Coordinates of C-alpha atoms in Angstrom, one line a residue:
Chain U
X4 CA 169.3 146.2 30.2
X5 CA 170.2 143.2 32.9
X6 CA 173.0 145.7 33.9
X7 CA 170.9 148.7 34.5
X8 CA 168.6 146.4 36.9
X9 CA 171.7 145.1 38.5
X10 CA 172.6 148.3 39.4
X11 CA 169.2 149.5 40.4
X12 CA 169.1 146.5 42.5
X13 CA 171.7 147.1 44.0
X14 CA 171.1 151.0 44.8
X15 CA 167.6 150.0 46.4
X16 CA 170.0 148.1 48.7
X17 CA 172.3 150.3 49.4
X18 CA 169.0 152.5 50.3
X19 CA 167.5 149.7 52.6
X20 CA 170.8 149.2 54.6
X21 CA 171.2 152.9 54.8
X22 CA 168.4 154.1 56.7
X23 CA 168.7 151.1 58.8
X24 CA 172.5 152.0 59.4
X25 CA 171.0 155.7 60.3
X26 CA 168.4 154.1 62.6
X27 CA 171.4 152.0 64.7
X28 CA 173.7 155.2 64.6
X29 CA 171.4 157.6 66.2
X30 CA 172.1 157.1 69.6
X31 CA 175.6 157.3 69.4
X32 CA 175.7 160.7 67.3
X33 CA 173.4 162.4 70.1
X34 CA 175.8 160.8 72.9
X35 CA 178.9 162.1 70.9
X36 CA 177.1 165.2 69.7
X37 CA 175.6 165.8 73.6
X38 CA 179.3 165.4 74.6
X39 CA 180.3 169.0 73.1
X40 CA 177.1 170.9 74.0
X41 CA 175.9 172.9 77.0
X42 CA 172.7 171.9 79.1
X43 CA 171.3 174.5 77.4
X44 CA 171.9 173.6 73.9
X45 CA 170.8 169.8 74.9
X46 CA 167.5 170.8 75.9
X47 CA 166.8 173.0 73.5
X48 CA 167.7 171.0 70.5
X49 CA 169.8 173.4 69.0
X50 CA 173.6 174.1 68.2
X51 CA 174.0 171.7 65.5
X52 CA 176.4 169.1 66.1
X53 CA 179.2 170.6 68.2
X54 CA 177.1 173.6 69.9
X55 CA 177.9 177.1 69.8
X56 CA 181.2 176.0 71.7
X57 CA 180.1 179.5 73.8
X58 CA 182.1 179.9 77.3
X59 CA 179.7 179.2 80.3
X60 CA 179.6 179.4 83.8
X61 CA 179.0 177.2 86.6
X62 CA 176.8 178.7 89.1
X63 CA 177.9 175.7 91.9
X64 CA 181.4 176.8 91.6
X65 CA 180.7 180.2 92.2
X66 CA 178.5 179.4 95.6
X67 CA 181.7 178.1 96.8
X68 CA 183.6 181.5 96.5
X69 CA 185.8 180.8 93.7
X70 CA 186.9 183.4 91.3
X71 CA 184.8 183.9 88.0
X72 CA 187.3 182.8 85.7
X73 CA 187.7 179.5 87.7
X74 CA 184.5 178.8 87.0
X75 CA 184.0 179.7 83.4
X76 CA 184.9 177.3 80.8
X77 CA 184.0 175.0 77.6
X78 CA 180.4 172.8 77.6
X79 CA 182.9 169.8 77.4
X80 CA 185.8 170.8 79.9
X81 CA 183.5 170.5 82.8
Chain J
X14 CA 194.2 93.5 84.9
X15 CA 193.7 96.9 87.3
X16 CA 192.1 99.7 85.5
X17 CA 193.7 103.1 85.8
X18 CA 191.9 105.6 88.3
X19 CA 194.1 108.6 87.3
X20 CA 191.1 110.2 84.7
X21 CA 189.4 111.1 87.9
X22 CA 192.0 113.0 89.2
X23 CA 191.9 114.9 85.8
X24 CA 187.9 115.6 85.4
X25 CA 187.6 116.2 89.5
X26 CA 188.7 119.9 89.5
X27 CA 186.3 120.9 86.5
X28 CA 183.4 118.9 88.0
X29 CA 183.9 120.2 91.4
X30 CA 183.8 123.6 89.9
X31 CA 180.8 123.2 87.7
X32 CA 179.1 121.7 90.9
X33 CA 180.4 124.8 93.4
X34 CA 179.6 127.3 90.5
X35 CA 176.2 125.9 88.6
X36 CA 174.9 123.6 90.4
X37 CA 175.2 124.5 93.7
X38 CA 173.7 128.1 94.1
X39 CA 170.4 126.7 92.0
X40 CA 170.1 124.3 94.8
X41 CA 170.2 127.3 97.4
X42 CA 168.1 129.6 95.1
X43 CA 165.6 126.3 95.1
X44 CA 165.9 125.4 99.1
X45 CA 165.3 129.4 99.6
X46 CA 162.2 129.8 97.4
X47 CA 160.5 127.5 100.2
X48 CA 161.7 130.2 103.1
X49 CA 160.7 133.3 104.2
X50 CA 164.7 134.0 104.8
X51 CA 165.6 137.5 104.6
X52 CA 169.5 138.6 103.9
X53 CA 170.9 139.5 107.7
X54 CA 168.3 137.5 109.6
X55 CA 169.4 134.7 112.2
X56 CA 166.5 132.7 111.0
X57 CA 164.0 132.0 108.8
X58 CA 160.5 130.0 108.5
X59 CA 159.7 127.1 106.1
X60 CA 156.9 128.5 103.7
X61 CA 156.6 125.3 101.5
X62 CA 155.3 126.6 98.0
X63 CA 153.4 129.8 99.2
X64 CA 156.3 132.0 97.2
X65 CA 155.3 130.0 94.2
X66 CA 151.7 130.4 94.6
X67 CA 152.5 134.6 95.1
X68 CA 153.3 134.0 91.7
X69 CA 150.0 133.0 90.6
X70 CA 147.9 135.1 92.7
X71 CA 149.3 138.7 93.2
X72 CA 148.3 140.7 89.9
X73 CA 152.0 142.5 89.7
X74 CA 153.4 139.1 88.9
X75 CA 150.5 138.5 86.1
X76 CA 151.7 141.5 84.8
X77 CA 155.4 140.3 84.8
X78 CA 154.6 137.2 83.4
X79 CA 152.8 139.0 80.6
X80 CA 155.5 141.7 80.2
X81 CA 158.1 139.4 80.0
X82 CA 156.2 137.2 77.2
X83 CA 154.9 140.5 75.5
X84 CA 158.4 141.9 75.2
X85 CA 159.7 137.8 73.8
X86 CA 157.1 137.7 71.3
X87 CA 157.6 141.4 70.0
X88 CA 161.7 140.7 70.2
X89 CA 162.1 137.5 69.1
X90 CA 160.8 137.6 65.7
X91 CA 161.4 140.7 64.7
X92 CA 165.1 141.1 65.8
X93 CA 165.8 137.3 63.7
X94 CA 163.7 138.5 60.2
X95 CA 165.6 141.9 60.9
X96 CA 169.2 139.7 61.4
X97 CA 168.2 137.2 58.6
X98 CA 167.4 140.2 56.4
X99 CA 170.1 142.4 56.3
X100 CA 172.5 139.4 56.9
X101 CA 171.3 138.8 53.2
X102 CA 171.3 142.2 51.7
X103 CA 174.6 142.2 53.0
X104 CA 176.0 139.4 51.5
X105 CA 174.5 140.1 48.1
X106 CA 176.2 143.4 48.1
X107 CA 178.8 144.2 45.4
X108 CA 180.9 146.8 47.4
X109 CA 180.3 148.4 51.8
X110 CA 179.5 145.2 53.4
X111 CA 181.8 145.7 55.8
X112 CA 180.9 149.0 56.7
X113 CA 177.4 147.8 57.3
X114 CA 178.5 144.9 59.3
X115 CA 180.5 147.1 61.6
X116 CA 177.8 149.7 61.6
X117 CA 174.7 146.9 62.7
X118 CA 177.1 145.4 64.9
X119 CA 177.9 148.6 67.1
X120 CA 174.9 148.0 69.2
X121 CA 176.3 144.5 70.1
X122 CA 179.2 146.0 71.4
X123 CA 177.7 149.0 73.5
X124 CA 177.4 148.7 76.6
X125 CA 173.7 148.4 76.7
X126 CA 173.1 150.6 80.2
X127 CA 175.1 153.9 78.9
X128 CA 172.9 153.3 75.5
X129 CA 170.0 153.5 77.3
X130 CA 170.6 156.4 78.6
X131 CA 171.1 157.8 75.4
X132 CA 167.9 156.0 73.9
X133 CA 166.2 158.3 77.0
X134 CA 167.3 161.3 75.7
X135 CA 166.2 160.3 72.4
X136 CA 162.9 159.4 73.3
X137 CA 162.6 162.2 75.5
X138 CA 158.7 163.6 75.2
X139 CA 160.5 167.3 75.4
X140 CA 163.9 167.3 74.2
X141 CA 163.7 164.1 72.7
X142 CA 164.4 164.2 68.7
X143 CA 162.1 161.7 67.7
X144 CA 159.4 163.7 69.0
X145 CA 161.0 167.1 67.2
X146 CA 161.2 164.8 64.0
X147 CA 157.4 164.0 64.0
X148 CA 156.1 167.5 65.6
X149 CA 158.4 168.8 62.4
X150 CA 156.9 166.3 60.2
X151 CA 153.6 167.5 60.8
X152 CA 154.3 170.6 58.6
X153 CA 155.4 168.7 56.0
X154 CA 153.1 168.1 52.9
X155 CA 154.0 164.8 51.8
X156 CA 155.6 163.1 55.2
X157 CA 152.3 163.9 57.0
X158 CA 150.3 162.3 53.7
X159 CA 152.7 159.4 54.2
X160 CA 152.2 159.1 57.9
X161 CA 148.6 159.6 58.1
X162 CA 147.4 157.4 55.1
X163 CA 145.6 160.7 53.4
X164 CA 147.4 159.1 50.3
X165 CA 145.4 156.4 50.1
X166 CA 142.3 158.0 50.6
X167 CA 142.4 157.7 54.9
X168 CA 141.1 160.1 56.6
X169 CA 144.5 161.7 58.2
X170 CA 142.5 163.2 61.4
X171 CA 141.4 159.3 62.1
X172 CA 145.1 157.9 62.0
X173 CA 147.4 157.4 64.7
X174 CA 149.9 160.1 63.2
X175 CA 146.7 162.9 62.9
X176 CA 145.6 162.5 66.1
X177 CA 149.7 163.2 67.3
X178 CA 149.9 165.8 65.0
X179 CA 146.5 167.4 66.3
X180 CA 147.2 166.7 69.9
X181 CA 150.7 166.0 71.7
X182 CA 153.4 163.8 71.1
X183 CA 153.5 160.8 72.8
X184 CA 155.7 160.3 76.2
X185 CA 157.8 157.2 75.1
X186 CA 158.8 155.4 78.7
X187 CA 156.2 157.1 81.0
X188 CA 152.9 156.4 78.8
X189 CA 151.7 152.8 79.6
X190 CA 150.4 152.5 76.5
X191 CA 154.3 153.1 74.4
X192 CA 156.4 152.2 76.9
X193 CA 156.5 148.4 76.7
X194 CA 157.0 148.7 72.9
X195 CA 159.6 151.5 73.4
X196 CA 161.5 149.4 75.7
X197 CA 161.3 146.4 72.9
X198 CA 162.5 148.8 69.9
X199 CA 165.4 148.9 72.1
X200 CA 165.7 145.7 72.3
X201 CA 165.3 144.9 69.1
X202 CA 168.1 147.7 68.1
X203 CA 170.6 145.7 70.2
X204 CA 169.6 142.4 69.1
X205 CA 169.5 142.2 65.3
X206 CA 173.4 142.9 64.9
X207 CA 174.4 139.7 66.8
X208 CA 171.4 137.7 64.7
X209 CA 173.2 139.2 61.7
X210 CA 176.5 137.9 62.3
X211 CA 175.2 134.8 62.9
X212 CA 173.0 134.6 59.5
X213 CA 176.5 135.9 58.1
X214 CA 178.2 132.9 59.1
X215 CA 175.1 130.6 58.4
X216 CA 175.3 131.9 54.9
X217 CA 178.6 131.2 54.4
X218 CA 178.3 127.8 55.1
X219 CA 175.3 127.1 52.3
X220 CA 177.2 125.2 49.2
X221 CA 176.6 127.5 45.8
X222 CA 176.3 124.2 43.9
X223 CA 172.9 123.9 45.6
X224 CA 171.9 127.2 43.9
X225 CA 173.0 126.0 40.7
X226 CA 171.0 122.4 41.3
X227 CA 167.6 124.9 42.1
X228 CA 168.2 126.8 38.9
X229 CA 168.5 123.9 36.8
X230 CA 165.0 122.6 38.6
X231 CA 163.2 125.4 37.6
X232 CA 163.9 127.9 40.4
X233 CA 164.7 130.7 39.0
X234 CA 163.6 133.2 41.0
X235 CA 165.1 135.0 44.2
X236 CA 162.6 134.1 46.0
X237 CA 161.9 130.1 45.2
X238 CA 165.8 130.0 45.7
X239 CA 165.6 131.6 48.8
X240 CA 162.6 128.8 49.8
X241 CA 164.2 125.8 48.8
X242 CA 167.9 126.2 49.3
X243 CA 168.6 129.6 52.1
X244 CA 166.1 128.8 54.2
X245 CA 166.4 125.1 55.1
X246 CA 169.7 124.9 54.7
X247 CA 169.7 127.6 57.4
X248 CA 167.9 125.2 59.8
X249 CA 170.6 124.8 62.5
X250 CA 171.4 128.7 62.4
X251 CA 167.8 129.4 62.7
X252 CA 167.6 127.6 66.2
X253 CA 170.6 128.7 67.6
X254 CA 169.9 132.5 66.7
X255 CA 165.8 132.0 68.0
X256 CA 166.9 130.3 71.0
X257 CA 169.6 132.5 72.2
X258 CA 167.6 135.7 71.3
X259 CA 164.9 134.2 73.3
X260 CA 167.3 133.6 76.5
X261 CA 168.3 137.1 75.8
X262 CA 165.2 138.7 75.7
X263 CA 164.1 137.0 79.0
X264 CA 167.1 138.5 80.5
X265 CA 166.3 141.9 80.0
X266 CA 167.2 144.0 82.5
X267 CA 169.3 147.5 82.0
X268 CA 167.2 149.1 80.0
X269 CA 164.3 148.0 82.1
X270 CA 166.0 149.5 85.0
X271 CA 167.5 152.6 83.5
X272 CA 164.4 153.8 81.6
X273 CA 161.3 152.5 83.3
X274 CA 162.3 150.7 86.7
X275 CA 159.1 148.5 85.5
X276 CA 156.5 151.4 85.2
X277 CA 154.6 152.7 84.1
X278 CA 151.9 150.2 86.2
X279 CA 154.1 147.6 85.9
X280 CA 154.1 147.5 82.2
X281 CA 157.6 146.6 81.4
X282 CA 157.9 144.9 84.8
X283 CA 160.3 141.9 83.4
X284 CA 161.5 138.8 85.1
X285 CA 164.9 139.6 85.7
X286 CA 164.1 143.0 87.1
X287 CA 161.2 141.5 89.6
X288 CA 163.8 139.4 90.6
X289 CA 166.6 142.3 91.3
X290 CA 163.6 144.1 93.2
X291 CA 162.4 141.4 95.5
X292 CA 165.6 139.9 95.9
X293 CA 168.2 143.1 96.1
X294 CA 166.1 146.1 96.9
X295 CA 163.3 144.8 99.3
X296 CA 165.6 141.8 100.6
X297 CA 163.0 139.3 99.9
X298 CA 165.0 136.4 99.3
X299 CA 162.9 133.6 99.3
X300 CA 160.4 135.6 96.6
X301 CA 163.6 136.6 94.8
X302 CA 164.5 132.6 94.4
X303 CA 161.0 131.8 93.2
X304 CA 161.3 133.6 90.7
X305 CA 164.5 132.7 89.4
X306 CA 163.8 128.8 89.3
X307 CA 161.0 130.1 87.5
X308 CA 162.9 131.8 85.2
X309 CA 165.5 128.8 85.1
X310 CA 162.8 127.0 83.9
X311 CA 162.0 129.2 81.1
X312 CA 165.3 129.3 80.1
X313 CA 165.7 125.4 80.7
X314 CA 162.8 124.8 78.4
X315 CA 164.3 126.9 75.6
X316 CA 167.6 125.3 75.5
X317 CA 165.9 121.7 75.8
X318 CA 163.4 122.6 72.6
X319 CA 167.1 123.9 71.3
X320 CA 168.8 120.4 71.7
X321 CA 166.1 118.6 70.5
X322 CA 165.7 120.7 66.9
X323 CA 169.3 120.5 66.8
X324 CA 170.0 116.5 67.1
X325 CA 166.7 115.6 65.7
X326 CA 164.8 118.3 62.8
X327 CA 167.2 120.8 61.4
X328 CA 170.2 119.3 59.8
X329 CA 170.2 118.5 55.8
X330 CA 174.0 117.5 55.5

């Protein structure tokens, strides 16, 4: 009996310090997860964690006469 | 019998530097806070204590003086029952202390202006997920009955979470009404990790026989244990962590100036930032150094009440 409220002691701990731990982490998943995803994706809220990963274009690099495939790459390479 | 000189050849270089470092520039800061001097200009006029009286009078500095206290009071406590708490949850653990203890103490590390900048994103009224988690929530049977009260009987339409729901969500940093208390979650996000550590080490330091001794007095609860043994025995840690979150909070600044630059209407217009206004962007020196003696003085008082607790209230070995 002592045992099984040890234990659930202890889970409602672990519970506590949990959603804290997700409260503090927040931040730095939606920088990391920012870091992989398109403008797009960012302000739409979508694409999971590591977006779509879909090529895009820069339209800035293409005002400045350079070839297409110049200016299309990955959401992170830019 | 001649007595030996040579010690002040030893102490002179440390004292010289404390005195060209420390002392030194408050002494200009305090000579300056009676000037009208501005950074570049061949002269300046002597204003005697008209900066300080700015202080009193203009209604932007009432408004700093009350943001800055606001943002202490709201800080303070909460960050040191938040460090104190999970400091003990911690220790009381069985197995993944350590991962919490790395995992509360990430803030600490961060560097606090590229986290704000992700806090903004966060906090975003459009693209900001906390705003997507509550306009989701609203859908949601039993997280809007949570949120609104409706499960006890509230009227959901009356709470603070109904009228969201019903209306907009709120704009975090550019509402006057959230953005003081926005820039304080933040604060208080940073803060509690250090104040944790701290509490770790305080804990530590608490002999187990004393629990033992309790126990055989009748304590037998958590919570009488925690009364008469944890928390006095925590005196000293408990001034130390108040006093330097205190001196902390006063000397918020990167958030301030990343998220809100002290708007909306000045309502997270903080010391430190007033300061780097006056003093950096509108080359108002001598208002700049009236407010930092000012806030010297704050911080002077703290550490004094600090030294005082320490030798004189708070020790029970």
């Amino acid at each position: 009996m002592k045992q099984r409220t040890n234990l659930r002691s202890e889970a409602g701990k672990h519970i506590i310090l949990i959603i804290g731990a997700l409260v503090v982490i927040l931040p730095f998943y939606l920088m990391l997860s920012f870091s992989f995803k398109s403008p797009a994706e960012i302000q739409s809220i979508s694409g999971g964690f590591f977006g779509a990963q879909e090529m895009m274009t820069d339209r800035k690099c293409l005002k400045a006469e350079r070839s297409e495939e110049e200016c299309t790459m990955l959401p992170n390479s830019i | 019998m001649t007595q030996s000189r040579s010690h002040i050849w030893f102490v002179s270089p440390a004292v010289l530097l404390m005195f060209v470092i420390l002392i030194l520039p408050v002494f200009v800061a305090g000579t300056f806070s009676f000037t009208d001097y501005n950074l570049g200009s061949q002269d300046f006029r002597w204003v005697g204590w008209k900066n300080y009286e700015s202080l009193g009078k203009f209604s932007s500095y009432k408004k700093m003086f009350t943001a800055s206290l606001t943002y202490v009071v709201i800080v303070v406590p909460v960050s040191v029952l938040l460090g104190l708490g999970s400091a003990m949850l911690i220790s009381s653990l069985r197995f993944g202390g350590e991962f919490y203890k790395t995992v509360f103490f990430l803030p600490v590390m961060a560097t606090l202006l590229a986290m704000a900048y992700a806090w903004e994103f966060t906090l975003d009224p459009v693209i900001g997920v906390i705003n997507k988690f509550l306009d989701d929530g609203c859908s949601v049977g039993w997280f809007y009955k949570l949120f609104t009260g409706s499960w006890l009987g509230f009227n959901p339409t009356e709470s603070w979470y109904g009228g969201l729901c019903n209306d907009r969500m709120p704009n975090w940093l550019g509402n006057k009404k959230y953005a003081l208390g926005s820039i304080s979650f933040i604060g208080i996000w940073q803060a509690f990790g250090f104040n944790m550590v701290l509490y770790l080490a305080g804990l530590t330091s608490v002999p187990r026989d004393l629990y033992a001794a309790a126990e055989m007095d009748g304590a037998n609860s958590t919570w009488e244990k925690f009364k008469l043994v944890t928390w006095p025995m925590l005196g000293p840690t408990h001034v130390f962590v108040v006093t330097i979150t205190s001196i902390r909070s006063f000397q918020v600044f990167d958030t301030v100036e990343a998220l809100t630059r002290g708007g909306p209407s000045k309502s997270t217009y903080m010391m430190v930032y007033a300061m780097f206004e006056k003093g950096v962007k509108q080359n108002l020196i001598g208002m700049g150094s009236a407010l930092t003696i000012v806030f010297l003085g704050f911080v002077l008082i703290l550490t004094l009440t600090q030294v005082y607790f320490i030798n004189r209230k708070v020790h029970y070995s």
